[in-house]
mmCIF file of C-alpha atoms in Angstrom:
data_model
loop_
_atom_site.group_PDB
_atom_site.id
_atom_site.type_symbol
_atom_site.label_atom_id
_atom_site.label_comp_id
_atom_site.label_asym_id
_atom_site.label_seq_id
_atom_site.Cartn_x
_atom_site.Cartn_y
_atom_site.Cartn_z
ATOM 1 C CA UNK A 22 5.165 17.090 -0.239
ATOM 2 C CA UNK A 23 5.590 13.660 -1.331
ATOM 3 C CA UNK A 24 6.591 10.853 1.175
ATOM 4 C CA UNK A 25 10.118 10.087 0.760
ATOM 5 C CA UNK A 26 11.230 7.442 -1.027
ATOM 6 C CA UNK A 27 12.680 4.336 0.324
ATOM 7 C CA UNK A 28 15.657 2.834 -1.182
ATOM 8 C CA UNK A 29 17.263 -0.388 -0.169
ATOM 9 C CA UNK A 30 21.113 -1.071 -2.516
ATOM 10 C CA UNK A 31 21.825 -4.805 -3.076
ATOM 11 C CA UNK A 32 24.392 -4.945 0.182
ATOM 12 C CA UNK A 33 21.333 -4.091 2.479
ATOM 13 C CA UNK A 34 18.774 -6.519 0.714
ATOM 14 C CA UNK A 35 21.989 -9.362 0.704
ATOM 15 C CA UNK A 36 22.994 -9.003 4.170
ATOM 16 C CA UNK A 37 18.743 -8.568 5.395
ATOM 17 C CA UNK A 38 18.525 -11.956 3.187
ATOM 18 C CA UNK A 39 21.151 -13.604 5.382
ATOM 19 C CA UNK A 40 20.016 -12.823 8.427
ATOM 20 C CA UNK A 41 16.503 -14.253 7.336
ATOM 21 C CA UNK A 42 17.998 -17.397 6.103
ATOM 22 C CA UNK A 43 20.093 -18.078 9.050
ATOM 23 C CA UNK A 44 16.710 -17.498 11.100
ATOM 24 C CA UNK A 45 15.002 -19.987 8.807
ATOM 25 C CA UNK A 46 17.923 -22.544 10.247
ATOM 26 C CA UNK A 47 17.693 -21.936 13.547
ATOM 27 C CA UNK A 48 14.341 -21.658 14.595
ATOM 28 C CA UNK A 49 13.519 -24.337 12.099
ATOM 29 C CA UNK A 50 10.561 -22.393 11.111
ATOM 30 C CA UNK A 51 8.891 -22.667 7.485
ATOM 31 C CA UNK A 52 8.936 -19.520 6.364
ATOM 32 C CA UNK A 53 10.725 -15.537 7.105
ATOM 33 C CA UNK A 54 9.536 -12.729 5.933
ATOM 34 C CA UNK A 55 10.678 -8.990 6.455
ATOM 35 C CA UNK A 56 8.241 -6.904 5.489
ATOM 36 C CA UNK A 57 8.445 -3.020 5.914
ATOM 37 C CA UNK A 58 5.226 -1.066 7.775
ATOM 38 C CA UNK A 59 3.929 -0.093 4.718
ATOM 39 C CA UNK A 60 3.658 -4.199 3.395
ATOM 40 C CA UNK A 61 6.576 -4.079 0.873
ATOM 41 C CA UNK A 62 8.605 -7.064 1.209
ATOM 42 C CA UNK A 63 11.704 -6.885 1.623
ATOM 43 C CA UNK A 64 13.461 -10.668 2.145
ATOM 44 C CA UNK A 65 11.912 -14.233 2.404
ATOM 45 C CA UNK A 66 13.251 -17.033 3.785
ATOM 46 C CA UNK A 67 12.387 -20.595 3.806
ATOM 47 C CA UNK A 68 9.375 -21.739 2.033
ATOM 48 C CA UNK A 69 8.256 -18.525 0.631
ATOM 49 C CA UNK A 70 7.981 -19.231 -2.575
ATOM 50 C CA UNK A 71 4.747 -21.423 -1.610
ATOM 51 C CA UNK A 72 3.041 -18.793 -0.598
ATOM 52 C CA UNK A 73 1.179 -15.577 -2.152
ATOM 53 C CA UNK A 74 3.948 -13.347 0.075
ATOM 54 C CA UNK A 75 2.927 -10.044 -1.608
ATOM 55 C CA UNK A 76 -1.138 -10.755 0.060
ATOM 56 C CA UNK A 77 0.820 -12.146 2.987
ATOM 57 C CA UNK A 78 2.988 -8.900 3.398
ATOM 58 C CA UNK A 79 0.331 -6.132 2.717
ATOM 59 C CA UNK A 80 -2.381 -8.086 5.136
ATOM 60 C CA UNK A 81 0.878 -8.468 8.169
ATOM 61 C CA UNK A 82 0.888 -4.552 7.749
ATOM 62 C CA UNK A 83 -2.544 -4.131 8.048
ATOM 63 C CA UNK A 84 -2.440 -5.851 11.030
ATOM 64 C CA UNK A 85 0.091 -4.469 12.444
ATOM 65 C CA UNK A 86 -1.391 -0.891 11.610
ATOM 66 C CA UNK A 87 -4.597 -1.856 13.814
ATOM 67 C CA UNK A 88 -3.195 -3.192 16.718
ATOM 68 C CA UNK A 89 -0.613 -0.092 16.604
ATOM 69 C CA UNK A 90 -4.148 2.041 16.167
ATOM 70 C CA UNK A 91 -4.939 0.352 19.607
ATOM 71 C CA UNK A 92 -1.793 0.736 21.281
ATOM 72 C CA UNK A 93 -2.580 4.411 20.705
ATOM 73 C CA UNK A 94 -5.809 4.310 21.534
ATOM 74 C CA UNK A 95 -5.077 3.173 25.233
ATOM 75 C CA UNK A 96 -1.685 5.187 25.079
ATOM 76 C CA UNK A 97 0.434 2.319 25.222
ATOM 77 C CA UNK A 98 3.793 3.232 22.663
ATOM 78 C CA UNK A 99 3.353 0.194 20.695
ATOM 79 C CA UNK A 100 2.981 -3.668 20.666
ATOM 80 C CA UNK A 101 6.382 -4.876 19.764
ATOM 81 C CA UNK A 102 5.218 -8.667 19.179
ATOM 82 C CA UNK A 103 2.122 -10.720 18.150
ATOM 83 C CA UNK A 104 1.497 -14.138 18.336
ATOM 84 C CA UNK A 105 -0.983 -16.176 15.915
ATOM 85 C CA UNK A 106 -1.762 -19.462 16.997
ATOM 86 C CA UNK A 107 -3.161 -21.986 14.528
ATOM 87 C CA UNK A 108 -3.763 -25.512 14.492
ATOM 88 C CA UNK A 109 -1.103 -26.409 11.616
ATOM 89 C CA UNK A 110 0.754 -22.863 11.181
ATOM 90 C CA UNK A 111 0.996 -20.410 13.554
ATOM 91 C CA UNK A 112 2.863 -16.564 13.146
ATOM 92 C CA UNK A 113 4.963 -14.753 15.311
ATOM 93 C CA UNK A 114 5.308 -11.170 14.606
ATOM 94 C CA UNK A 115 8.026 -8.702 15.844
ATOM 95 C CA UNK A 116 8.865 -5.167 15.541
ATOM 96 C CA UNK A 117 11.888 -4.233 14.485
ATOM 97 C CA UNK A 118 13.387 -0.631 14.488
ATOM 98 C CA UNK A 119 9.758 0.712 14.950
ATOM 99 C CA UNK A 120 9.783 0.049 10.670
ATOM 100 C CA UNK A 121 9.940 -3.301 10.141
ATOM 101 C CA UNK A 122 8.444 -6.352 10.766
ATOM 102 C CA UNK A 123 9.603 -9.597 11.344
ATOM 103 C CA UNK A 124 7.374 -12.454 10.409
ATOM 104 C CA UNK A 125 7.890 -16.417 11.305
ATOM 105 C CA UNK A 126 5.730 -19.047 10.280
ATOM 106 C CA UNK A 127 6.199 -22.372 11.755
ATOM 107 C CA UNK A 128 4.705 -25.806 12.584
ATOM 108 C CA UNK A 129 5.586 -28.769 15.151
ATOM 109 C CA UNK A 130 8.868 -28.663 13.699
ATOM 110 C CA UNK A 131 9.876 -26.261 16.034
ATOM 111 C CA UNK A 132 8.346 -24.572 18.974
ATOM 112 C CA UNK A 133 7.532 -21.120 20.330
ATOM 113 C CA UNK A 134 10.271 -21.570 22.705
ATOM 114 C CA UNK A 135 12.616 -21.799 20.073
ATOM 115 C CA UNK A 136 11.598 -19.021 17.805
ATOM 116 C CA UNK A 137 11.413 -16.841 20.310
ATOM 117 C CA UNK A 138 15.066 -17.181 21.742
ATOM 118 C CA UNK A 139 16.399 -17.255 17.518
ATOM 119 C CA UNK A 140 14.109 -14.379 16.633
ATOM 120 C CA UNK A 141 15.399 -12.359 19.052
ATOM 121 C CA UNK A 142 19.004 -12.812 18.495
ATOM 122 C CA UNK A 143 17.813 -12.162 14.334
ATOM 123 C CA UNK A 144 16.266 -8.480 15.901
ATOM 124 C CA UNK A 145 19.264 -7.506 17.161
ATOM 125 C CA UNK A 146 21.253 -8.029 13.707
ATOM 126 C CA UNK A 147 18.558 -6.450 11.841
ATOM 127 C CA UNK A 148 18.788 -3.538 13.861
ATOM 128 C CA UNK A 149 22.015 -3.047 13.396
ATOM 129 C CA UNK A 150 21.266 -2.953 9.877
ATOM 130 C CA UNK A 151 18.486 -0.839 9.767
ATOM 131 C CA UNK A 152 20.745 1.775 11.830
ATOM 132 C CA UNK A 153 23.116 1.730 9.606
ATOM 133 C CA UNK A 154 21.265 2.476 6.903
ATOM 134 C CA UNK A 155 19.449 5.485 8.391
ATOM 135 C CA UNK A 156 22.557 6.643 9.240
ATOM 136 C CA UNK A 157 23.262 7.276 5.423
ATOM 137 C CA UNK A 158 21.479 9.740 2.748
ATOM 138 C CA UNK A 159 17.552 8.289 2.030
ATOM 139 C CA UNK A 160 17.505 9.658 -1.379
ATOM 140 C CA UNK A 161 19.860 8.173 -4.067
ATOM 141 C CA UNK A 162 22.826 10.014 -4.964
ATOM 142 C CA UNK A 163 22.189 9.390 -8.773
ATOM 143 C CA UNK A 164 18.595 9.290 -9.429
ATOM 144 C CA UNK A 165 18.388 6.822 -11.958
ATOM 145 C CA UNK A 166 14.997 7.722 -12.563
ATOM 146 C CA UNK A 167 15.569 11.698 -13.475
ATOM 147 C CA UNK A 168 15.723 10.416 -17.307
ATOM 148 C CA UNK A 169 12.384 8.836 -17.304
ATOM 149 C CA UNK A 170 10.450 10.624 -20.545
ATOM 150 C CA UNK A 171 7.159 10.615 -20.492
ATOM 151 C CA UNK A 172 7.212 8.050 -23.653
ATOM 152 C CA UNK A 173 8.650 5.473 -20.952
ATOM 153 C CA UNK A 174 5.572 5.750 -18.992
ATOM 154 C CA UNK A 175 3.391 6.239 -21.886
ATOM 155 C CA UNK A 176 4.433 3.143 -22.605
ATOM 156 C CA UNK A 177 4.131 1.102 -19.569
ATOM 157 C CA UNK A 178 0.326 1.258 -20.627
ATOM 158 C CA UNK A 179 0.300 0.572 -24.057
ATOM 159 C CA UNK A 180 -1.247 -3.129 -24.058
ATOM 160 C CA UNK B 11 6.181 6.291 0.185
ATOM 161 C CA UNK B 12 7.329 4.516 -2.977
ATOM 162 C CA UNK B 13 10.013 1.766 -2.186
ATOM 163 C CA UNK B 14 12.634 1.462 -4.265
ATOM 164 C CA UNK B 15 14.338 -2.039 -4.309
ATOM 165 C CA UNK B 16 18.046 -2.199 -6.280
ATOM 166 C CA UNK B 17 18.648 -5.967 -5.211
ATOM 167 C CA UNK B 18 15.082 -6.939 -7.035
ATOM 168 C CA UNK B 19 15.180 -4.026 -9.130
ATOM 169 C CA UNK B 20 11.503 -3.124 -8.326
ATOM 170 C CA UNK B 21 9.727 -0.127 -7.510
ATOM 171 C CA UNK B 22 6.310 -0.304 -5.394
ATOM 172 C CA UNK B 23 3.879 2.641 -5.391
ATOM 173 C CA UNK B 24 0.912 2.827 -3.007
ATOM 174 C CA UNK B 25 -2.614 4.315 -4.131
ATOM 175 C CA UNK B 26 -5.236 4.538 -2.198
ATOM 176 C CA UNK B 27 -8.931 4.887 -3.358
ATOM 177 C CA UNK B 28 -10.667 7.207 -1.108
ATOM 178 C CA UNK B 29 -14.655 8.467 -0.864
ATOM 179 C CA UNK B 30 -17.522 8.279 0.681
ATOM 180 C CA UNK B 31 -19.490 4.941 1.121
ATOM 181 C CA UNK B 32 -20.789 2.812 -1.447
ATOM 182 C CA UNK B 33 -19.449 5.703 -4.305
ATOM 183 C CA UNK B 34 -17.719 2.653 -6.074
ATOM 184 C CA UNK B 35 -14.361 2.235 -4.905
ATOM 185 C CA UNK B 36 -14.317 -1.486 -4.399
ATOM 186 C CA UNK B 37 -16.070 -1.737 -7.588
ATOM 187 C CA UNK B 38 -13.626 0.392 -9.495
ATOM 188 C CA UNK B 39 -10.631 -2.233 -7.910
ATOM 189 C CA UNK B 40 -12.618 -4.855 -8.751
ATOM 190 C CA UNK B 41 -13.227 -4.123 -12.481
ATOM 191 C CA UNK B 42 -9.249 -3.740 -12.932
ATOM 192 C CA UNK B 43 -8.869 -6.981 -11.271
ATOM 193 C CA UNK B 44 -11.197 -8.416 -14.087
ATOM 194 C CA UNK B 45 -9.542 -7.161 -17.168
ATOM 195 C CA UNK B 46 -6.053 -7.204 -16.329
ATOM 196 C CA UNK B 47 -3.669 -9.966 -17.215
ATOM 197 C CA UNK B 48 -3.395 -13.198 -14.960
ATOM 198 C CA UNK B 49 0.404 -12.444 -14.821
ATOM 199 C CA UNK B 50 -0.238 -8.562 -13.765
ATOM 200 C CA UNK B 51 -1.748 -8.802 -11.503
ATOM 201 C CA UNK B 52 -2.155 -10.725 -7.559
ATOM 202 C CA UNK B 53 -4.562 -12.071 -5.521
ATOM 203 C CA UNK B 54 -7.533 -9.273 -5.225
ATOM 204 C CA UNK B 55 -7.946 -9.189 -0.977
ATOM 205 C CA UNK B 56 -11.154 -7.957 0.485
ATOM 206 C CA UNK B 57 -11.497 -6.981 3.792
ATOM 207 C CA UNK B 58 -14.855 -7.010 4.513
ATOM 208 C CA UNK B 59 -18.391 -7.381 6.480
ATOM 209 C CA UNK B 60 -21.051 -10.124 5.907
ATOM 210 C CA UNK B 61 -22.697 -7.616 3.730
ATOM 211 C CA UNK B 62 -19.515 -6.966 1.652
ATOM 212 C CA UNK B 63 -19.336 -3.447 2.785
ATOM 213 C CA UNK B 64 -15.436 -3.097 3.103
ATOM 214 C CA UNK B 65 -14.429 -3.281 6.726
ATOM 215 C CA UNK B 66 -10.485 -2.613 6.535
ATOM 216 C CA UNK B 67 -9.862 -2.470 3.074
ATOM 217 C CA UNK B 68 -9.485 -3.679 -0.321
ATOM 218 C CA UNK B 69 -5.838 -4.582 -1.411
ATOM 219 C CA UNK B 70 -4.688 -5.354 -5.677
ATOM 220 C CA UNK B 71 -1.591 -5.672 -6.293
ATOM 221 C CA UNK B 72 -0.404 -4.640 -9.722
ATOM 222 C CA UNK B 73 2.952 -5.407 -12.092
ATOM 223 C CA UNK B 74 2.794 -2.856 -14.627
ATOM 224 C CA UNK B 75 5.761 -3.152 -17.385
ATOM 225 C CA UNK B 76 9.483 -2.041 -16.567
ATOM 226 C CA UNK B 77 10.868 1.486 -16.858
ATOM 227 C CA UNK B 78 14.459 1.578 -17.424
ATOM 228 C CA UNK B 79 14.983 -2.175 -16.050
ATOM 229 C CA UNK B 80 12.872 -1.629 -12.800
ATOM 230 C CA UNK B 81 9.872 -3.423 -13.167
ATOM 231 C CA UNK B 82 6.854 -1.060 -11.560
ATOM 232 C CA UNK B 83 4.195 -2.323 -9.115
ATOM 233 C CA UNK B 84 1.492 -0.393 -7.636
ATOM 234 C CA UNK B 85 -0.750 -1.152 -4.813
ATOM 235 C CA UNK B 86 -3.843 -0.649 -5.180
ATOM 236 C CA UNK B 87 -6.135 -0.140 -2.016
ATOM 237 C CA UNK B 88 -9.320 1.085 -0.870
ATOM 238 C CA UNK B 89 -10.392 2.925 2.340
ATOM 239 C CA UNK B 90 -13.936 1.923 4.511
ATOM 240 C CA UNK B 91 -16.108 4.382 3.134
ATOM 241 C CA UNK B 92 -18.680 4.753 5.929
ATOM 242 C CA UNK B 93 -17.945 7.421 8.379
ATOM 243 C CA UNK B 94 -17.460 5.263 11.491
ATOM 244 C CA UNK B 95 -14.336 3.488 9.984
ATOM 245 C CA UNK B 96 -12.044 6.727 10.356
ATOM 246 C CA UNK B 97 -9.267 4.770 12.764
ATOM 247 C CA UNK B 98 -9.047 2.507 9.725
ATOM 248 C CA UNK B 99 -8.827 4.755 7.001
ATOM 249 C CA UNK B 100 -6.082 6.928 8.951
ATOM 250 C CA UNK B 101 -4.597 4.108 8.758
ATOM 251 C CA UNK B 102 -4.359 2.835 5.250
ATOM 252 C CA UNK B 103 -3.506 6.505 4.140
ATOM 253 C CA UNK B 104 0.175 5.801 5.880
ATOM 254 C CA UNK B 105 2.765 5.429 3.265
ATOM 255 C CA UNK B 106 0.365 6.639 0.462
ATOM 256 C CA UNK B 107 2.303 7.974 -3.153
ATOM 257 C CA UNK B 108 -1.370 8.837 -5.059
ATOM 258 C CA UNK B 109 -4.759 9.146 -3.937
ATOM 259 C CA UNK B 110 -7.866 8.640 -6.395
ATOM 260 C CA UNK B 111 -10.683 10.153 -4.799
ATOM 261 C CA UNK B 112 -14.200 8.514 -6.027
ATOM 262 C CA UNK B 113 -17.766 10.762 -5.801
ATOM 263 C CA UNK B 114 -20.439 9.697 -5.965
ATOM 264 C CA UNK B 115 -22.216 11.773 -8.646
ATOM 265 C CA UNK B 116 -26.145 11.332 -7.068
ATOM 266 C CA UNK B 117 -27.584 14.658 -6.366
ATOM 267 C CA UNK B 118 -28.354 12.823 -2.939
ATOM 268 C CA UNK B 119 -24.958 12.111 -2.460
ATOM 269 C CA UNK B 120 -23.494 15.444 -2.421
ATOM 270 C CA UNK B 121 -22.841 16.296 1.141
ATOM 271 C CA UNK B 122 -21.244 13.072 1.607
ATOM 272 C CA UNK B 123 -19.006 13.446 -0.877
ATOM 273 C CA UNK B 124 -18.161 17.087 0.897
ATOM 274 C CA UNK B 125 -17.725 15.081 4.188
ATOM 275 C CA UNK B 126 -15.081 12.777 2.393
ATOM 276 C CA UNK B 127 -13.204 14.711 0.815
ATOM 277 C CA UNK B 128 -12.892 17.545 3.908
ATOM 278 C CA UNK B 129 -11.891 14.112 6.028
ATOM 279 C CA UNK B 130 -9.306 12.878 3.141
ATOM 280 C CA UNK B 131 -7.567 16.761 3.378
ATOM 281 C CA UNK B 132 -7.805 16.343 7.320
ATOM 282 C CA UNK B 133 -6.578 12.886 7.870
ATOM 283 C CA UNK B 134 -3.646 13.299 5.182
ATOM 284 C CA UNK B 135 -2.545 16.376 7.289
ATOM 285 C CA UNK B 136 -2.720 14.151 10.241
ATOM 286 C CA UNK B 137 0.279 12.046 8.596
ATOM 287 C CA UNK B 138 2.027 14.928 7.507
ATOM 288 C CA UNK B 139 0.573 15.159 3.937
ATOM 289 C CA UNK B 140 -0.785 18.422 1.421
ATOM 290 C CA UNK B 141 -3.322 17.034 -0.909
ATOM 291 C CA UNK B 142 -2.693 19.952 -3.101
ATOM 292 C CA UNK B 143 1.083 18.416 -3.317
ATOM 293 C CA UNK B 144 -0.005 14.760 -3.495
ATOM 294 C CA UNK B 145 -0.647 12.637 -7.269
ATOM 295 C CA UNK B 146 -4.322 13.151 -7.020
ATOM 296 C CA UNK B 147 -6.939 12.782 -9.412
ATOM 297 C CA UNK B 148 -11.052 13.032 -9.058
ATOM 298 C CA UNK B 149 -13.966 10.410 -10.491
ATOM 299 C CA UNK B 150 -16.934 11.292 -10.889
ATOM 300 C CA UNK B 151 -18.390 7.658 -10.612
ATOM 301 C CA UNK B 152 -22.272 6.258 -11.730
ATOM 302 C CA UNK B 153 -22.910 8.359 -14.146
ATOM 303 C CA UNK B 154 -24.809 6.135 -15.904
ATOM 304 C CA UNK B 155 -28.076 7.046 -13.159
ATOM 305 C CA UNK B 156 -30.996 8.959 -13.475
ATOM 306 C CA UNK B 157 -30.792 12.011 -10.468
ATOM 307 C CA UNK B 158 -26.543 12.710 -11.347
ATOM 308 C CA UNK B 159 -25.426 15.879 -10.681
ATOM 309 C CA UNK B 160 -23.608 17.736 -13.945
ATOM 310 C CA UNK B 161 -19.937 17.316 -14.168
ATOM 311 C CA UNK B 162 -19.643 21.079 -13.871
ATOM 312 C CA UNK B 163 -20.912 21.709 -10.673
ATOM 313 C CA UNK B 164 -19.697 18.729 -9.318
ATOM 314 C CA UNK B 165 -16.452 20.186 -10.557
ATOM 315 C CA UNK B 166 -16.726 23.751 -8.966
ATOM 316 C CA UNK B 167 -17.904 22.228 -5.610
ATOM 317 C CA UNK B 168 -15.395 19.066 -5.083
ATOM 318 C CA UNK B 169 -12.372 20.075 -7.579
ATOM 319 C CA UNK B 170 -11.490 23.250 -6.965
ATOM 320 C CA UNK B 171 -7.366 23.038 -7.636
ATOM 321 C CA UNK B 172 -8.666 21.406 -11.073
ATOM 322 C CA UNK B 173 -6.759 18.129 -10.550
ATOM 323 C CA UNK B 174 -7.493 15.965 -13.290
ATOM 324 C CA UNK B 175 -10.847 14.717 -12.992
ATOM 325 C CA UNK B 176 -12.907 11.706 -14.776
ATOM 326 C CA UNK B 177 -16.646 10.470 -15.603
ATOM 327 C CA UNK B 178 -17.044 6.910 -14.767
ATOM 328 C CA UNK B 179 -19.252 4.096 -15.057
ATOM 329 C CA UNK B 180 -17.628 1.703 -12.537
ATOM 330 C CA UNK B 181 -19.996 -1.128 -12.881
ATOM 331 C CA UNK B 182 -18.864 -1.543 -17.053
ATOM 332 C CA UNK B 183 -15.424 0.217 -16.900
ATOM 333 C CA UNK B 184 -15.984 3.084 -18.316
ATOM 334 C CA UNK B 185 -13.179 5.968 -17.094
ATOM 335 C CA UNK B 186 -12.001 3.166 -14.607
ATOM 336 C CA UNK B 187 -8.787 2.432 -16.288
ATOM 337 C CA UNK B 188 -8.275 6.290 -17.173
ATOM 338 C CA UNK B 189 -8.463 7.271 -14.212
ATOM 339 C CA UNK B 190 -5.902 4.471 -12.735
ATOM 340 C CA UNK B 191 -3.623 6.193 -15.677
ATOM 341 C CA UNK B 192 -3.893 9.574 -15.107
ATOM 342 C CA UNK B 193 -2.406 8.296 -11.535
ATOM 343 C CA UNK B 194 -0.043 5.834 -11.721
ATOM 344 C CA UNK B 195 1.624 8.851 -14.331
ATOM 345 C CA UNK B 196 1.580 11.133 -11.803
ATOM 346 C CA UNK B 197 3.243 9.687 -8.983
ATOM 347 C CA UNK B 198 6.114 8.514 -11.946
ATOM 348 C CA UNK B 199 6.259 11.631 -12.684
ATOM 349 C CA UNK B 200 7.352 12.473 -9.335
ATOM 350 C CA UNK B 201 9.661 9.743 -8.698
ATOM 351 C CA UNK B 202 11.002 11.394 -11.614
ATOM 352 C CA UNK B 203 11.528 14.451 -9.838
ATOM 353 C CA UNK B 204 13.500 12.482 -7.109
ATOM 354 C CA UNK B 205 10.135 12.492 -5.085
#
């Protein structure tokens, strides 16, 4: 069988957005970014655009991956948060909903304290949303992609 | 699992080059890197030891064109190839849409390739996965050396469900690109099917 397909409609992506934004203001961190356990990313907040966020996304998931290797390894369920400590930047990584994860980057602007007690408060809305959504049906209802033809993806290699 | 994004109007595909070590699967990622477009393509990430033998893994992303106003990207990654990296390569498998499996074609090589391939069918179970119902294609990579074995019995012994299989040269290119084809189709093919 093939994995199943994720799909995420505009509402979800909008109101994931939000809550990333709003985190961006409160902690007064530089950068958001939810980014699902497989490293697609799914909202950025902040200072993103800076930054190379689809290397940023797929190496937070491979990170995450490892330490959740060693969670199991020692048969601990899983490590909910990581913290990165730099002398400039440093990351603090949550779980959320055992699917996504919840990245902050931030300077002396702010400090752990702080994101900490705002990410926290940001979990608990993106949990709601991520319940809600696996509440409804996974696969589209119209599959827009049924009426692919093989020309289409003939042609997404014709260059 | 392919991700499917309305608000961005993207789709994101996960392949993962699999095999056994040093059969060319970082080269094969890195050749695509070198001839594709600056604007197809992202940062090429390499995960790896002192002696650039891949550690974690190799990560490239990829913007092909769009298909009926999604734009497509696939992301391209490679496993550790040496047998004492299994943890890791369990773990890069998660999520996968397509796997590309790379043999080495040295007579020498042979059993390793066996040993791959029996730990890509175990470690896909592991997850949940049927590499007979995967996208999954076969390369039969340095062809261009003295002791290969022939593409026959390399074939019979590694390609039994005849998946579509390729000769390759990874080093110059040649069947690198084909074989990236003859996978990225496949796994459209099964979004197509509502995957």
């Amino acid at each position: 069988m093939l994995s199943p397909t994720a799909v995420m409609y505009e509402d979800e992506v909008r109101r994931i957005q939000e809550v990333a934004d709003q985190l961006a203001v409160d902690s007064r961190a530089r950068t958001i970014l939810v980014v699902d356990k497989n490293g697609q990313l799914i909202a950025a907040a902040g200072n993103a655009h800076e930054l190379d966020t689809t290397s940023l996304s797929s190496l937070v998931a491979g990170n995450v991956a490892a330490t959740g290797g060693i969670a199991k390894l020692i048969e601990e369920e899983e490590f909910t948060g990581q913290f990165h400590e730099g002398k400039g930047i440093s990351v603090h990584l949550s779980i959320v909903a055992r699917r996504i994860i919840l990245v902050v980057l931030f300077d002396k602007n702010t400090t752990h304290g702080l994101v900490r007690l705002r990410v926290r408060k940001a979990i608990e809305q993106l949990e709601k949303i991520f319940a809600e959504m696996a509440q409804r049906p996974q696969q589209p209802q119209v599959n827009v992609f049924a009426e692919i033809t093989d020309a289409d993806i003939d042609n997404l290699f014709n260059d | 699992m392919s991700f499917i994004n309305y608000s961005s109007r993207e789709i994101n595909c996960k392949l993962v080059y699999y095999g056994p070590g040093l059969c060319g699967k970082t080269t094969n990622l890195q050749y695509i890197y070198n001839k594709t477009r600056p604007d197809a393509k992202g940062k090429m990430i390499s995960l790896a030891t002192e002696t650039e033998r891949t550690l974690f893994f190799d990560f490239l992303p990829l913007s092909l064109g769009e298909i009926r106003g999604f734009r497509t990207r696939f992301h391209l990654y490679t496993v550790p190839g040496q047998v004492f990296y299994d943890a890791s390569r369990k773990l890069i498998l998660k999520g996968v849409d397509g796997v590309c499996f790379v043999a080495d074609s040295q007579m020498e090589r042979m059993e390793a390739n066996i040993e791959s391939l029996e730990n890509l069918r175990v470690n896909l179970q592991e997850q949940g996965y049927d590499l007979d119902k995967l996208p999954y294609v076969i390369q039969y990579n340095k062809r261009d050396l003295p002791n290969v074995v022939p593409v026959e019995e390399l074939s019979e012994v590694l390609n039994p469900t005849k998946v579509p299989e390729f000769e390759a040269i990874a080093t110059t290119g040649v069947g690198v690109f084909d074989t990236l084809k003859a996978l990225a189709k496949q796994v459209l093919t099964e979004l197509r099917k509502g995957g």
